[in-house]
Amino acid sequence: MKTPMLLIALITLLGCGACAGKDSCFDCHRVMEGMSLKFTNDVHFARAISCANCHGGDQNETNQNIAMNASRGFKVRVTRQGVPEFCGNCHSDTNVMSKFEPQPRVDQLAKYRTSVHGKLLAAGRKRAAECVDCHGVHNTRAVDDPLSTASPQRVSQTCAKCHASTAGAFANTRHGRLFTNQHMPGCTVCHSAHATEPATTAMLTGPPSVCTRCHRPGTPPAQLAEDMAQVLAQLEAAGPGAKDALARARVAVHSLNLEAVKKAAEPVSPNSDAK
């Protein structure tokens, strides 16, 4: 199978010498079911970035055993905890990224390391979100592509894969409907994207709070945030015994309903599951 004409045109346009010529990776994988079929819709494929640019190996070698040999630079499958640094090899390098964008962002990895997800992953929490959980793998699309899992239209659904209860509480609120109708990126408006902030009382109240970015002090929405923050602060002060109630109340905050937050903060009866 010959290299697609689109790929040849992009190689010529970008001057990507490492990607030019024969690509044995695609010769094999594009006629197989699986990841390579998805990769044809990937932003990396569109920029003429070959499998070998990420996975190593020799894309000019037709013998599979030789092409995928460590002596040719082939890399073993990256672990979840290694994904951020793996992606960051290019996405944190101005020299690499400037080939594709005139003013590239190269701060995503640095921001991720400060995030609640990044800290949990670094601490050994293997299920903590990393790059491919949000952006996909082998089918990564540009964020401004409506089909991207990180696009404003879809990012809340992506967060919901891990945070289903929170997403459910948020979906039918005024914020949820507004963000959806205006194609605003849901969760990341308040929690940020790569530098995802943990849920804290400070997010709701005080001059640097998230809510004050949009709502002036003294307005009903700002007062609601203050009232919900008081409920959370009381649970935080109660110590470890209120841990479960605090988690439920933090989820309920996304409903923007003070009574729902108060109800979530109530102790659960030992016999409640038996009803």
XYZ file of N, CA, C and O in Angstrom, residues 75-221:
588
model
N 10.570 1.529 21.209
C 10.319 1.683 22.640
C 9.200 0.752 23.071
O 8.215 0.579 22.354
N 9.336 0.200 24.245
C 8.269 -0.636 24.789
C 7.075 0.230 25.118
O 7.173 1.455 25.223
N 5.926 -0.401 25.268
C 4.693 0.341 25.558
C 4.860 1.210 26.807
O 5.331 0.747 27.850
N 4.470 2.446 26.708
C 4.629 3.369 27.816
C 3.589 3.073 28.900
O 2.451 2.690 28.605
N 3.961 3.207 30.162
C 3.032 2.991 31.271
C 2.153 4.217 31.455
O 2.467 5.307 30.967
N 1.055 4.055 32.181
C 0.167 5.198 32.435
C 0.926 6.325 33.125
O 0.763 7.491 32.791
N 1.743 5.991 34.092
C 2.463 7.030 34.814
C 3.523 7.696 33.952
O 3.967 8.800 34.255
N 3.899 7.049 32.870
C 4.890 7.638 31.986
C 4.305 8.459 30.854
O 5.041 9.155 30.133
N 2.979 8.414 30.681
C 2.337 9.090 29.551
C 2.585 10.603 29.539
O 2.928 11.164 28.489
N 2.412 11.329 30.658
C 2.617 12.781 30.598
C 4.008 13.175 30.090
O 4.133 14.066 29.236
N 5.036 12.512 30.593
C 6.393 12.830 30.134
C 6.572 12.400 28.676
O 7.259 13.078 27.907
N 5.947 11.289 28.307
C 6.026 10.786 26.940
C 5.468 11.810 25.956
O 6.117 12.171 24.972
N 4.257 12.302 26.238
C 3.653 13.324 25.375
C 4.428 14.639 25.470
O 4.552 15.377 24.493
N 4.933 14.918 26.674
C 5.661 16.160 26.900
C 6.969 16.253 26.154
O 7.515 17.352 25.985
N 7.497 15.115 25.690
C 8.733 15.158 24.922
C 8.610 16.108 23.741
O 9.564 16.815 23.398
N 7.443 16.122 23.128
C 7.203 17.048 22.013
C 6.442 18.287 22.455
O 6.784 19.407 22.074
N 5.402 18.082 23.264
C 4.496 19.188 23.574
C 5.091 20.225 24.520
O 4.501 21.284 24.714
N 6.252 19.925 25.115
C 6.935 20.903 25.953
C 8.161 21.502 25.250
O 8.882 22.298 25.841
N 8.357 21.113 24.014
C 9.535 21.541 23.264
C 9.136 22.592 22.227
O 8.471 22.278 21.234
N 9.550 23.829 22.450
C 9.195 24.917 21.538
C 9.709 24.650 20.136
O 9.022 24.957 19.140
N 10.902 24.095 20.019
C 11.483 23.843 18.701
C 10.645 22.855 17.901
O 10.499 22.993 16.685
N 10.102 21.850 18.590
C 9.254 20.872 17.905
C 7.905 21.484 17.566
O 7.441 21.419 16.417
N 7.259 22.085 18.547
C 5.896 22.557 18.363
C 5.790 23.750 17.409
O 4.769 23.947 16.757
N 6.843 24.544 17.312
C 6.810 25.697 16.420
C 6.778 25.300 14.950
O 6.491 26.127 14.088
N 7.060 24.028 14.661
C 6.951 23.541 13.288
C 5.495 23.461 12.842
O 5.197 23.437 11.645
N 4.597 23.400 13.838
C 3.193 23.201 13.525
C 2.314 24.391 13.909
O 1.245 24.565 13.341
N 2.747 25.185 14.867
C 1.991 26.344 15.303
C 2.936 27.537 15.413
O 4.028 27.398 15.960
N 2.528 28.707 14.921
C 3.422 29.872 15.002
C 3.697 30.324 16.429
O 4.787 30.788 16.738
N 2.720 30.191 17.305
C 2.889 30.546 18.718
C 2.384 29.373 19.562
O 1.299 29.434 20.139
N 3.175 28.330 19.642
C 2.710 27.101 20.299
C 2.647 27.222 21.817
O 3.428 27.948 22.435
N 1.696 26.500 22.387
C 1.637 26.360 23.844
C 2.525 25.188 24.236
O 2.387 24.088 23.701
N 3.432 25.426 25.135
C 4.323 24.353 25.586
C 4.316 24.230 27.107
O 5.238 23.691 27.702
N 3.243 24.722 27.728
C 3.175 24.728 29.189
C 2.237 23.664 29.748
O 2.033 23.578 30.957
N 1.649 22.834 28.879
C 0.645 21.888 29.362
C 1.205 20.898 30.375
O 0.553 20.588 31.376
N 2.391 20.370 30.129
C 2.966 19.396 31.061
C 3.269 20.051 32.401
O 2.989 19.469 33.464
N 3.821 21.257 32.381
C 4.130 21.965 33.629
C 2.855 22.211 34.427
O 2.836 22.045 35.655
N 1.785 22.586 33.739
C 0.506 22.811 34.421
C -0.046 21.493 34.970
O -0.570 21.442 36.085
N 0.056 20.444 34.168
C -0.471 19.144 34.599
C 0.211 18.674 35.878
O -0.440 18.108 36.769
N 1.499 18.900 35.993
C 2.226 18.464 37.188
C 1.691 19.134 38.451
O 1.801 18.579 39.545
N 1.124 20.341 38.315
C 0.579 21.053 39.475
C -0.864 20.662 39.763
O -1.412 21.044 40.791
N -1.478 19.909 38.862
C -2.904 19.605 38.975
C -3.173 18.473 39.951
O -2.273 17.716 40.320
N -4.423 18.353 40.342
C -4.813 17.256 41.231
C -4.590 15.916 40.544
O -4.180 14.935 41.177
N -4.821 15.858 39.236
C -4.595 14.614 38.505
C -3.105 14.275 38.469
O -2.708 13.127 38.715
N -2.297 15.272 38.136
C -0.858 15.045 38.034
C -0.239 14.620 39.353
O 0.617 13.719 39.395
N -0.660 15.238 40.429
C -0.107 14.902 41.746
C -0.509 13.493 42.169
O 0.290 12.751 42.745
N -1.760 13.140 41.877
C -2.217 11.784 42.229
C -1.470 10.733 41.416
O -1.074 9.692 41.947
N -1.282 10.990 40.126
C -0.565 10.037 39.286
C 0.874 9.882 39.763
O 1.391 8.768 39.863
N 1.519 10.998 40.076
C 2.907 10.953 40.541
C 3.031 10.229 41.878
O 4.065 9.639 42.187
N 1.942 10.269 42.668
C 1.952 9.606 43.979
C 1.635 8.122 43.881
O 1.584 7.426 44.900
N 1.396 7.630 42.661
C 1.155 6.207 42.484
C -0.281 5.828 42.220
O -0.591 4.641 42.084
N -1.185 6.805 42.135
C -2.591 6.502 41.834
C -2.717 6.239 40.332
O -2.857 7.165 39.532
N -2.653 4.997 39.934
C -2.557 4.645 38.526
C -3.788 5.026 37.720
O -3.709 5.194 36.492
N -4.939 5.172 38.380
C -6.157 5.491 37.651
C -6.391 6.993 37.532
O -7.375 7.421 36.946
N -5.477 7.789 38.079
C -5.602 9.241 37.947
C -5.501 9.619 36.472
O -4.730 9.032 35.717
N -6.280 10.605 36.070
C -6.349 10.981 34.659
C -5.012 11.474 34.136
O -4.318 12.248 34.796
N -4.652 10.985 32.953
C -3.486 11.501 32.250
C -3.889 11.828 30.812
O -5.068 11.703 30.455
N -2.949 12.248 30.005
C -3.232 12.856 28.702
C -4.247 12.082 27.857
O -5.229 12.651 27.364
N -4.021 10.784 27.659
C -4.855 10.044 26.726
C -6.258 9.792 27.255
O -7.176 9.521 26.476
N -6.447 9.884 28.566
C -7.800 9.720 29.114
C -8.719 10.826 28.622
O -9.924 10.616 28.465
N -8.161 11.995 28.420
C -8.963 13.147 28.001
C -8.873 13.411 26.495
O -9.854 13.828 25.883
N -7.703 13.169 25.915
C -7.487 13.515 24.507
C -7.587 12.321 23.562
O -7.593 12.509 22.345
N -7.656 11.118 24.103
C -7.684 9.942 23.263
C -6.277 9.481 22.912
O -5.300 10.191 23.138
N -6.202 8.286 22.354
C -4.911 7.743 21.937
C -5.087 7.154 20.541
O -5.999 6.374 20.298
N -4.251 7.572 19.607
C -4.306 7.178 18.202
C -5.519 7.762 17.479
O -5.656 7.558 16.268
N -6.388 8.464 18.187
C -7.477 9.195 17.537
C -7.585 10.597 18.139
O -8.660 11.157 18.263
N -6.432 11.153 18.503
C -6.381 12.480 19.107
C -6.739 13.535 18.071
O -6.144 13.567 16.992
N -7.689 14.375 18.401
C -8.088 15.447 17.485
C -7.713 16.797 18.084
O -7.547 16.926 19.291
N -7.595 17.790 17.227
C -7.326 19.149 17.690
C -8.472 19.587 18.594
O -9.639 19.227 18.366
N -8.172 20.365 19.613
C -9.188 20.757 20.588
C -10.315 21.557 19.939
O -11.458 21.521 20.410
N -10.022 22.274 18.873
C -11.078 23.045 18.209
C -11.893 22.210 17.219
O -12.800 22.717 16.568
N -11.594 20.933 17.129
C -12.391 20.008 16.319
C -13.605 19.598 17.143
O -13.461 19.074 18.254
N -14.831 19.812 16.648
C -16.039 19.457 17.426
C -16.090 17.990 17.852
O -16.766 17.654 18.816
N -15.374 17.116 17.139
C -15.371 15.701 17.479
C -14.303 15.344 18.505
O -14.234 14.204 18.965
N -13.470 16.306 18.876
C -12.446 16.051 19.890
C -13.094 15.812 21.243
O -14.036 16.504 21.632
N -12.571 14.843 21.987
C -13.096 14.574 23.328
C -12.750 15.693 24.305
O -13.291 15.730 25.414
N -11.861 16.601 23.901
C -11.496 17.737 24.750
C -12.070 19.049 24.222
O -11.728 20.114 24.734
N -12.942 18.975 23.215
C -13.549 20.187 22.660
C -14.565 20.750 23.641
O -15.069 20.030 24.518
N -14.888 22.048 23.543
C -15.898 22.620 24.439
C -17.210 21.852 24.426
O -17.876 21.731 25.449
N -17.578 21.311 23.259
C -18.844 20.583 23.151
C -18.828 19.254 23.878
O -19.878 18.738 24.265
N -17.650 18.661 24.078
C -17.583 17.295 24.585
C -16.812 17.115 25.887
O -16.809 16.033 26.463
N -16.144 18.168 26.346
C -15.252 17.983 27.488
C -15.992 17.548 28.750
O -15.481 16.746 29.537
N -17.215 18.038 28.944
C -17.967 17.630 30.134
C -18.291 16.137 30.091
O -18.280 15.458 31.120
N -18.574 15.620 28.894
C -18.826 14.183 28.757
C -17.561 13.383 29.065
O -17.620 12.290 29.634
N -16.417 13.951 28.682
C -15.148 13.277 28.944
C -14.873 13.229 30.438
O -14.480 12.189 30.972
N -15.093 14.348 31.129
C -14.905 14.371 32.582
C -15.860 13.397 33.267
O -15.517 12.791 34.278
N -17.047 13.255 32.681
C -18.066 12.387 33.278
C -17.675 10.920 33.276
O -18.243 10.119 34.030
N -16.707 10.537 32.457
C -16.254 9.143 32.459
C -15.729 8.747 33.830
O -15.832 7.602 34.243
N -15.153 9.711 34.543
C -14.658 9.451 35.897
C -15.545 10.091 36.961
O -15.627 9.585 38.076
N -16.167 11.209 36.615
C -16.928 11.989 37.591
C -18.410 12.004 37.220
O -19.004 13.062 37.018
N -18.999 10.827 37.134
C -20.372 10.705 36.653
C -21.383 11.412 37.550
O -22.269 12.118 37.069
N -21.252 11.246 38.871
C -22.218 11.858 39.789
C -22.154 13.385 39.715
O -23.181 14.062 39.690
N -20.951 13.910 39.665
C -20.777 15.355 39.579
C -21.335 15.888 38.272
O -22.030 16.912 38.247
N -21.049 15.207 37.172
C -21.554 15.630 35.866
C -23.070 15.577 35.831
O -23.726 16.456 35.250
N -23.643 14.555 36.455
C -25.096 14.449 36.497
C -25.735 15.587 37.272
O -26.765 16.132 36.869
N -25.119 15.970 38.395
C -25.640 17.079 39.196
C -25.543 18.396 38.440
O -26.396 19.272 38.573
N -24.531 18.535 37.613
C -24.285 19.790 36.903
C -25.132 19.937 35.641
O -25.525 21.047 35.271
N -25.444 18.833 34.988
C -26.003 18.857 33.641
C -27.256 19.713 33.505
O -27.400 20.470 32.535
N -28.182 19.610 34.451
C -29.462 20.302 34.305
C -29.548 21.623 35.065
O -30.630 22.183 35.228
N -28.407 22.118 35.520
C -28.395 23.416 36.199
C -28.361 24.544 35.178
O -28.138 24.329 33.980
N -28.534 25.761 35.671
C -28.462 26.914 34.776
C -27.083 26.997 34.130
O -26.947 27.286 32.942
N -26.042 26.729 34.926
C -24.686 26.729 34.368
C -24.551 25.665 33.287
O -23.995 25.917 32.216
N -25.026 24.466 33.595
C -24.891 23.367 32.654
C -25.550 23.675 31.326
O -24.972 23.446 30.255
N -26.768 24.206 31.371
C -27.481 24.531 30.133
C -26.812 25.683 29.400
O -26.687 25.669 28.170
N -26.360 26.692 30.148
C -25.708 27.847 29.540
C -24.414 27.448 28.848
O -24.159 27.823 27.699
N -23.604 26.665 29.544
C -22.336 26.259 28.958
C -22.557 25.424 27.705
O -21.837 25.559 26.710
N -23.572 24.542 27.742
C -23.862 23.701 26.587
C -24.337 24.537 25.408
O -23.856 24.378 24.280
N -25.264 25.444 25.662
C -25.834 26.266 24.589
C -24.806 27.191 23.958
O -24.858 27.490 22.767
N -23.866 27.671 24.764
C -22.860 28.599 24.248
C -21.537 27.906 23.905
O -20.543 28.557 23.620
N -21.557 26.587 23.901
C -20.365 25.794 23.572
C -19.175 26.190 24.439
O -18.043 26.286 23.964
N -19.458 26.439 25.715
C -18.392 26.723 26.661
C -17.903 25.399 27.248
O -18.686 24.460 27.408
N -16.605 25.307 27.571
C -16.035 24.024 27.984
C -16.357 23.607 29.415
O -15.461 23.327 30.212
N -17.638 23.552 29.727
C -18.131 22.991 30.978
C -17.194 23.001 32.166
O -16.817 24.048 32.688
N -16.793 21.820 32.592
C -16.008 21.627 33.808
C -14.761 22.510 33.867
O -14.402 23.027 34.922
N -14.091 22.668 32.741
C -12.813 23.376 32.756
C -12.970 24.878 32.939
O -11.991 25.565 33.221
N -14.180 25.413 32.783
C -14.403 26.836 33.063
C -14.058 27.139 34.514
O -13.434 28.155 34.828
N -14.436 26.236 35.403
C -14.196 26.449 36.836
C -12.955 25.704 37.341
O -12.244 26.208 38.203
N -12.723 24.523 36.824
C -11.663 23.668 37.372
C -10.356 23.730 36.594
O -9.381 23.092 36.999
N -10.340 24.468 35.493
C -9.175 24.549 34.619
C -9.017 23.227 33.870
O -9.721 22.261 34.130
N -8.099 23.201 32.910
C -7.914 22.007 32.096
C -6.691 21.235 32.552
O -6.784 20.334 33.382
N -5.525 21.566 32.055
C -4.322 20.827 32.433
C -3.931 21.076 33.887
O -3.348 20.217 34.539
N -4.243 22.250 34.398
C -3.916 22.577 35.794
C -5.149 22.384 36.671
O -5.480 23.237 37.494
N -5.832 21.275 36.508
C -7.094 21.016 37.191
C -6.969 21.204 38.701
O -6.119 20.598 39.347
N -7.823 22.069 39.226
C -7.780 22.382 40.649
C -8.640 21.406 41.446
O -9.703 20.995 40.992
N -8.205 21.027 42.635
C -9.026 20.155 43.474
C -10.224 20.922 44.020
O -10.205 22.150 44.089
N -11.264 20.193 44.379
C -12.452 20.828 44.939
C -12.166 21.273 46.371
O -11.851 20.451 47.225
N -12.246 22.563 46.623
C -12.025 23.111 47.959
C -13.055 24.189 48.240
O -13.659 24.750 47.317
N -13.217 24.510 49.502
C -14.120 25.593 49.892
C -13.654 26.918 49.312
O -14.461 27.776 48.940
N -12.345 27.093 49.195
C -11.790 28.344 48.677
C -12.203 28.608 47.237
O -12.152 29.756 46.779
N -12.628 27.571 46.512
C -13.082 27.787 45.149
C -14.385 28.570 45.111
O -14.701 29.226 44.114
N -15.151 28.504 46.219
C -16.481 29.108 46.233
C -16.517 30.523 46.790
O -17.386 31.316 46.414
N -15.609 30.846 47.673
C -15.757 32.106 48.413
C -14.433 32.843 48.542
O -13.360 32.235 48.496
N -14.536 34.159 48.706
C -13.343 34.987 48.854
C -12.919 35.603 47.530
O -13.331 35.155 46.456
N -12.070 36.638 47.579
C -11.655 37.377 46.375
C -11.049 36.521 45.269
O -11.323 36.749 44.094
N -10.219 35.502 45.587
C -9.626 34.725 44.486
C -10.475 33.543 44.050
O -10.023 32.710 43.272
N -11.716 33.443 44.542
C -12.516 32.253 44.266
C -12.944 32.189 42.806
O -12.980 33.187 42.086
N -13.289 30.987 42.372
C -13.744 30.766 41.002
C -15.029 31.528 40.729
O -15.205 32.136 39.673
N -15.935 31.510 41.688
C -17.247 32.125 41.478
C -17.157 33.637 41.240
O -17.952 34.205 40.483
N -16.206 34.298 41.887
C -16.094 35.752 41.754
C -15.555 36.172 40.392
O -15.552 37.360 40.077
N -15.116 35.220 39.597
C -14.695 35.570 38.246
C -15.883 36.048 37.417
O -15.718 36.832 36.486
N -17.068 35.539 37.743
C -18.262 35.894 36.983
C -19.312 36.632 37.818
O -20.080 37.430 37.273
N -19.347 36.356 39.135
C -20.424 36.880 39.972
C -19.900 37.899 40.984
O -19.039 37.564 41.801
N -20.429 39.105 40.935
C -19.993 40.160 41.849
C -20.456 39.863 43.271
O -21.555 39.322 43.478
N -19.644 40.224 44.276
C -20.051 40.051 45.677
C -21.379 40.746 45.957
O -21.646 41.838 45.459
N -22.220 40.084 46.728
C -23.508 40.657 47.090
C -24.647 40.248 46.183
O -25.818 40.441 46.532
N -24.345 39.677 45.037
C -25.395 39.209 44.143
C -25.895 37.844 44.617
O -25.194 37.131 45.353
N -27.119 37.448 44.228
C -27.652 36.149 44.664
C -26.742 34.959 44.352
O -26.562 34.099 45.219
N -26.137 34.870 43.172
C -25.244 33.724 42.924
C -24.037 33.717 43.860
O -23.617 32.649 44.324
